[in-house]
Coordinates of C-alpha atoms in Angstrom, one line a residue:
X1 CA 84.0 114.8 117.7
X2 CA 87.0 117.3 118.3
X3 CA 84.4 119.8 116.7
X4 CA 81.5 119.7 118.7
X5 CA 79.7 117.0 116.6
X6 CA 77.5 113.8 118.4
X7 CA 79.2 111.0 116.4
X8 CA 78.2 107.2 116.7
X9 CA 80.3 104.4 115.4
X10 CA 78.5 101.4 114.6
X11 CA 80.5 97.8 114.7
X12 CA 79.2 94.7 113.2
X13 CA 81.2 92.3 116.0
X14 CA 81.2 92.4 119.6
X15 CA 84.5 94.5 119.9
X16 CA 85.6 97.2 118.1
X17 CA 88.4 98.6 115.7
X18 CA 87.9 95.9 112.8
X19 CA 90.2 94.7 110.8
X20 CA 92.8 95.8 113.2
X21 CA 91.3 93.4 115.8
X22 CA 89.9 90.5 113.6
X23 CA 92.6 90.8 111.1
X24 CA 95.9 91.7 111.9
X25 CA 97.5 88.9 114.3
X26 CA 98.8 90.4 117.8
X27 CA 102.6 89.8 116.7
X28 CA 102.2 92.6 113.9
X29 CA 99.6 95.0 115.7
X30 CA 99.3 94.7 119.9
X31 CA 95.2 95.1 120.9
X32 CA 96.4 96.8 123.5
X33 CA 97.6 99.8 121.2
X34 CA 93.8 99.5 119.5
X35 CA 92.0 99.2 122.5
X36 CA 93.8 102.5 123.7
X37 CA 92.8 104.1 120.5
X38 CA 89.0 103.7 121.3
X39 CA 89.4 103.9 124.8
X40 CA 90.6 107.9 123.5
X41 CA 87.5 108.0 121.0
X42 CA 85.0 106.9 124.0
X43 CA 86.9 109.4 126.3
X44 CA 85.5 111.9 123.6
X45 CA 82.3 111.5 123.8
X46 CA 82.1 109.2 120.9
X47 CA 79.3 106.1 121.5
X48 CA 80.1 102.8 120.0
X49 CA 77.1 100.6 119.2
X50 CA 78.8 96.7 118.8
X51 CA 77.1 94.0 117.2
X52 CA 75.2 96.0 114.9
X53 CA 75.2 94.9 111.1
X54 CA 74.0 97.8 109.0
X55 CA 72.3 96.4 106.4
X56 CA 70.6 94.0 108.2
X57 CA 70.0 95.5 111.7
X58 CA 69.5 99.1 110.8
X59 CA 69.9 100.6 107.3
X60 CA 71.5 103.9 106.6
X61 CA 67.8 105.5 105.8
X62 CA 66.8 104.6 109.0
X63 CA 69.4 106.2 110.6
X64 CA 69.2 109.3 109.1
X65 CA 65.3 109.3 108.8
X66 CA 64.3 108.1 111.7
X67 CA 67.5 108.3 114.4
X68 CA 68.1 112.3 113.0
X69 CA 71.7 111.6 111.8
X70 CA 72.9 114.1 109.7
X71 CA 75.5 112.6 107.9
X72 CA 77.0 109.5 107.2
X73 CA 80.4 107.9 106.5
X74 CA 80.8 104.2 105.4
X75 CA 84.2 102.9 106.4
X76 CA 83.4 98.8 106.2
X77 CA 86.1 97.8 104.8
X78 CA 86.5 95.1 102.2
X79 CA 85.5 92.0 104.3
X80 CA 84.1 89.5 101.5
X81 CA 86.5 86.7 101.0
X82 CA 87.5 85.0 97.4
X83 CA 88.1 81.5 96.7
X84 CA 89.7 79.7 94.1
X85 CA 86.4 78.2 92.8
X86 CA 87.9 74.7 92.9
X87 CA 86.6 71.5 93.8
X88 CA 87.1 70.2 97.5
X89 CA 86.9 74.0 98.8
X90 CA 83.9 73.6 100.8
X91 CA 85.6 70.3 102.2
X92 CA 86.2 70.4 106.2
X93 CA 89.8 72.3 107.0
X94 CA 89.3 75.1 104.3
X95 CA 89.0 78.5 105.6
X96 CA 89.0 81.7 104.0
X97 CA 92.2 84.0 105.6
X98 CA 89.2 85.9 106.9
X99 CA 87.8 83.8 109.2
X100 CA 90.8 81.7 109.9
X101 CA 92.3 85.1 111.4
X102 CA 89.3 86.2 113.0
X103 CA 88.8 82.9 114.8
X104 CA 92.2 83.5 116.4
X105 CA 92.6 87.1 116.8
X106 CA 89.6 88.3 117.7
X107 CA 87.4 85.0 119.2
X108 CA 91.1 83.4 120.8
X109 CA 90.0 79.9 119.4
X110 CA 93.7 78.8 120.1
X111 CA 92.8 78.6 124.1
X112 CA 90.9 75.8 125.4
X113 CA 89.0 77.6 127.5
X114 CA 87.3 79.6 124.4
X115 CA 84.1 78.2 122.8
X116 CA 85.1 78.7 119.3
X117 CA 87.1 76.1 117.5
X118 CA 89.9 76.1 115.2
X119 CA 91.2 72.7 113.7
X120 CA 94.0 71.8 114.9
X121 CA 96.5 70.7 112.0
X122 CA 100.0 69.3 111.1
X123 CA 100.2 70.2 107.0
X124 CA 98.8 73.8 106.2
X125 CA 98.6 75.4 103.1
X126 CA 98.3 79.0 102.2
X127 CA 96.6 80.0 99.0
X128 CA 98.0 83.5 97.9
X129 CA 100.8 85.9 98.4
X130 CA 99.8 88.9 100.0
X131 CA 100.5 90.3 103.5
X132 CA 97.6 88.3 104.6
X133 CA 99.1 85.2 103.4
X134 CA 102.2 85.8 105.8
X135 CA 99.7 86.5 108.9
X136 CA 98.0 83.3 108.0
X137 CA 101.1 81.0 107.7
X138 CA 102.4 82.4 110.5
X139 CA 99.2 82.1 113.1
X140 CA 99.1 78.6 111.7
X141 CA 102.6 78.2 112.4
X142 CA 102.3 79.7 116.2
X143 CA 99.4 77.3 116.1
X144 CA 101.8 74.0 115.8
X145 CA 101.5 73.2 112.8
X146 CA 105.0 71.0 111.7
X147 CA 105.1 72.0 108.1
X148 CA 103.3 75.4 106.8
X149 CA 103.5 76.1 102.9
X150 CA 102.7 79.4 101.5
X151 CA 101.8 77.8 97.4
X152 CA 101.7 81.0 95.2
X153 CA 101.3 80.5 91.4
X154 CA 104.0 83.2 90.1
X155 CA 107.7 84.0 91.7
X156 CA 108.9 85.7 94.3
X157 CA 109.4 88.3 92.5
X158 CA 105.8 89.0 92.0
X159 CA 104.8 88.5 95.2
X160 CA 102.8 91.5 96.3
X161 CA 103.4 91.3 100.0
X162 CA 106.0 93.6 101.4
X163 CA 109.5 92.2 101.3
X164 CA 109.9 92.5 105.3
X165 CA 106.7 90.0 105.6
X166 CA 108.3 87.4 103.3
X167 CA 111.5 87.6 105.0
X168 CA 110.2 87.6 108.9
X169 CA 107.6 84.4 107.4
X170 CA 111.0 82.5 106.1
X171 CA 113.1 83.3 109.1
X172 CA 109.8 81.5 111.1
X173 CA 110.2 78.3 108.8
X174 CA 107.2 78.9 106.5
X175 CA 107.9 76.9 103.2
X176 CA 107.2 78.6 99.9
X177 CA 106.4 76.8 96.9
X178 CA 106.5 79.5 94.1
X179 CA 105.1 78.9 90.6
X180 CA 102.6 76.6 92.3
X181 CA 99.2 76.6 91.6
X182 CA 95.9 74.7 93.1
X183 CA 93.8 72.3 90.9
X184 CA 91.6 71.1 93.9
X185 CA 91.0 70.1 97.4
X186 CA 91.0 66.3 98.2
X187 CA 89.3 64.7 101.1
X188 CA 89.2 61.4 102.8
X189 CA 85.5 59.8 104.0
X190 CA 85.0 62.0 106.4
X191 CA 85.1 65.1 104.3
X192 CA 87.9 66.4 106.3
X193 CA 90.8 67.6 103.8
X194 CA 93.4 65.1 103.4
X195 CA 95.9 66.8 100.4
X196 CA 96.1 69.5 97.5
X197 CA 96.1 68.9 94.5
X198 CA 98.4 71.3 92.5
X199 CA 100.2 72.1 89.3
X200 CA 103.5 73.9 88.1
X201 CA 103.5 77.2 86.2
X202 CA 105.4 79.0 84.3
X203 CA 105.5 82.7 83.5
X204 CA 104.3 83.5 80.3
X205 CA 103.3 87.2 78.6
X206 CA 102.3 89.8 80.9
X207 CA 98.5 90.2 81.4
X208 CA 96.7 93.6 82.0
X209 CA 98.1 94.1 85.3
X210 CA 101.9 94.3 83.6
X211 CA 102.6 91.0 85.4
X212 CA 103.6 88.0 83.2
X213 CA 100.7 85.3 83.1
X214 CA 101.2 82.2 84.8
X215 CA 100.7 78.8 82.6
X216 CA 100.5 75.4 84.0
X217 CA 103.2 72.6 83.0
X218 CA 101.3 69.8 81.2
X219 CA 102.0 66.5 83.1
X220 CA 103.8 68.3 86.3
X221 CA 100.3 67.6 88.5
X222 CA 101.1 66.3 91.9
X223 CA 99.3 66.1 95.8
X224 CA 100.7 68.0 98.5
X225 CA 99.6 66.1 101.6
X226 CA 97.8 68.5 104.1
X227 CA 95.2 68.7 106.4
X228 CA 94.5 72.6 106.3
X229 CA 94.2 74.9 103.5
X230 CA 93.8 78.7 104.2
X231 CA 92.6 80.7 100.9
X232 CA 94.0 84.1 101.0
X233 CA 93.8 85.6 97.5
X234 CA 92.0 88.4 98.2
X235 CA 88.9 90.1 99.1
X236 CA 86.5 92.5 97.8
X237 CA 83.7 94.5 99.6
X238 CA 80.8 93.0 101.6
X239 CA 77.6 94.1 99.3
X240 CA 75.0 94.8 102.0
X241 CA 75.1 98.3 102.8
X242 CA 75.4 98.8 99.0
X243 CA 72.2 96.7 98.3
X244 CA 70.1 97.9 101.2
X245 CA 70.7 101.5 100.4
X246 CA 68.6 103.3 97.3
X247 CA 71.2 105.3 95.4
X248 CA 74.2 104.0 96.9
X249 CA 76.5 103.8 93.6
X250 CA 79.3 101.2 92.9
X251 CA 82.0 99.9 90.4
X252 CA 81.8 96.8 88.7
X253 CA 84.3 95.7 91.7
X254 CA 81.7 96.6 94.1
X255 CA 83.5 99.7 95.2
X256 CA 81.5 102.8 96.1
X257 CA 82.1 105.4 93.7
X258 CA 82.7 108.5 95.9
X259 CA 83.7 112.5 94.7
X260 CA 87.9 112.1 95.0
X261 CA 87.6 116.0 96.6
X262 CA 85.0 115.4 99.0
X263 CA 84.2 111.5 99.6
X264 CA 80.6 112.2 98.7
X265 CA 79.3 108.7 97.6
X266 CA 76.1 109.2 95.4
X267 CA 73.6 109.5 98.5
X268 CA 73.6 113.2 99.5
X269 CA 75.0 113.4 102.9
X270 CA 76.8 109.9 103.2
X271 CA 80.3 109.6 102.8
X272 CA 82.8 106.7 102.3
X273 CA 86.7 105.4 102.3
X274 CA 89.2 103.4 103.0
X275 CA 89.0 99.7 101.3
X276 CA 85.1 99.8 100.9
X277 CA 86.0 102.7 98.2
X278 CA 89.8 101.7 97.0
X279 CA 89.4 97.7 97.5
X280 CA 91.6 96.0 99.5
X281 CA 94.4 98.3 100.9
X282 CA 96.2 99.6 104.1
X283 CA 95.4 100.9 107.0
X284 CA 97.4 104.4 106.7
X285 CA 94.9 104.8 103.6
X286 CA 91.7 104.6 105.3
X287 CA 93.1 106.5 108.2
X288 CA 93.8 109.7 105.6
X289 CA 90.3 108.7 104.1
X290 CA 88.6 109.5 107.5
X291 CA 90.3 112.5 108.0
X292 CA 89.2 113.6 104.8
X293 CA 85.8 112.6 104.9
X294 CA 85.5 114.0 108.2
X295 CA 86.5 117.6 107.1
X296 CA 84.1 117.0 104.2
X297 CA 81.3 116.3 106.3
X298 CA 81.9 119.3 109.1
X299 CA 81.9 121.7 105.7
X300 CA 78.7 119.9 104.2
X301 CA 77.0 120.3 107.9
X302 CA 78.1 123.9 108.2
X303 CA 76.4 125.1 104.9

């Protein structure tokens, strides 16, 4: 835009600046700091287009075949949750850390007054032990709840969320159980999650990653009562724009393979960064991606 280009952001929800909205809980990031950031982009001359999934309610060949768009940069993110793959997780209290913190940040579920819901609960359990594991115990804590347990299946040690988050989550009264791994999801009749169902572990040889291999204690299965389980172990990139666009290249992750110079994906003239190209990462990242892309894009355009 600061050169003289048209540019068009397109959001899949009804407000934008993504994860930063629907993610990251207003303790960590202020919307009001977002909201000034688009408020400059619109001031601009830059148009944002909300509730448009591309993909499904425009694909990139339409925009650049039949809306003249020049050039396009992919910046989705990596918004597909994983789960555990155990039994019980499709019971009734299980969220992904996805839509848990998008029900609270960005659709303000905790208010009354607000159409979407959000169960309320007295036992949570976190699955995982990233960053967004913290933001999830701790919404759930700000929620109410009386006991929050972060259950991670190595040590503390290996925990990959930043040192600060693990300490500002304990200072809060989250619970940690390390070496703890789930085995499955109970429920009562109603189908409404009524414990976990866990096992100890012990550290073992390291794997491929360099970290050592968890290994369950035979006989050490017990339940954790709780009427909430939040799976946060990760998340990968949302297929559709891959899958609905002819020569769009990926990994074997699902990543779009992109030139490292340029951030050329395999499409002539559309670009891509941030966690839809690296996987799950930080914001600062995909910040430097779209700078990079953008430079990459005014020389491609220029030619």
């Amino acid at each position: 835009a600061k050169k003289g280009y048209e540019v068009t952001v397109y959001e899949a929800l009804h407000l934008a600046g993504g994860v930063l909205v629907y993610g990251i809980p207003e303790f960590r990031l202020p919307k009001s700091i977002v909201q000034k950031e688009v408020d400059g982009l619109k001031a601009m001359g830059v148009k944002v287009e909300t509730n448009i999934v591309v993909g499904r309610t425009i694909t990139i060949d339409e925009l650049m075949e039949e809306n003249g768009f020049e050039a396009v940069f992919v910046g989705s993110g990596a918004g597909l949750p994983m789960f555990m793959h155990i039994p019980g997780e499709n019971l009734k209290g299980v969220y992904s850390a996805n839509e848990f913190l998008t029900r609270i940040n960005l659709m303000k579920a905790y208010r009354d007054e607000y159409d979407t819901p959000i169960k309320k609960a007295h036992r949570v359990v976190v699955l995982g032990g990233g960053n967004v594991a913290m933001d999830a115990a701790r919404c759930a804590k700000r929620l109410g709840a009386e006991h929050v347990y972060i259950a991670y299946r190595r040590g503390e040690a290996e925990m990959p969320a930043r040192q600060e988050e693990v300490h500002h989550a304990k200072e809060e009264g989250i619970e940690f159980l390390f070496l703890t791994a789930p085995t499955a999801v109970l429920g009562n009749e109603n189908g409404n999650v009524r414990a976990l169902q866990c096992v100890k572990m012990e550290l073992g040889e390291p794997d491929a990653s360099g970290r050592r291999r968890p290994q369950p204690i035979e006989g050490s299965e017990y339940e954790l009562e709780a009427d909430m389980v939040i799976v946060a172990i990760g998340n990968t990139p949302n297929p559709l724009i891959r899958t609905t666009t002819p020569g769009l290249e990926s990994d074997n992750r699902g990543r779009l393979i992109v030139q490292e110079d340029t951030l050329q994906t395999t499409r002539e003239g559309v670009y891509a960064g941030g966690d839809a190209v690296t996987g799950a990462a930080t914001v600062i990242l995909a910040m430097g991606a779209g700078k990079q892309a953008a430079a990459s894009i005014d020389e491609y355009l220029s030619k």
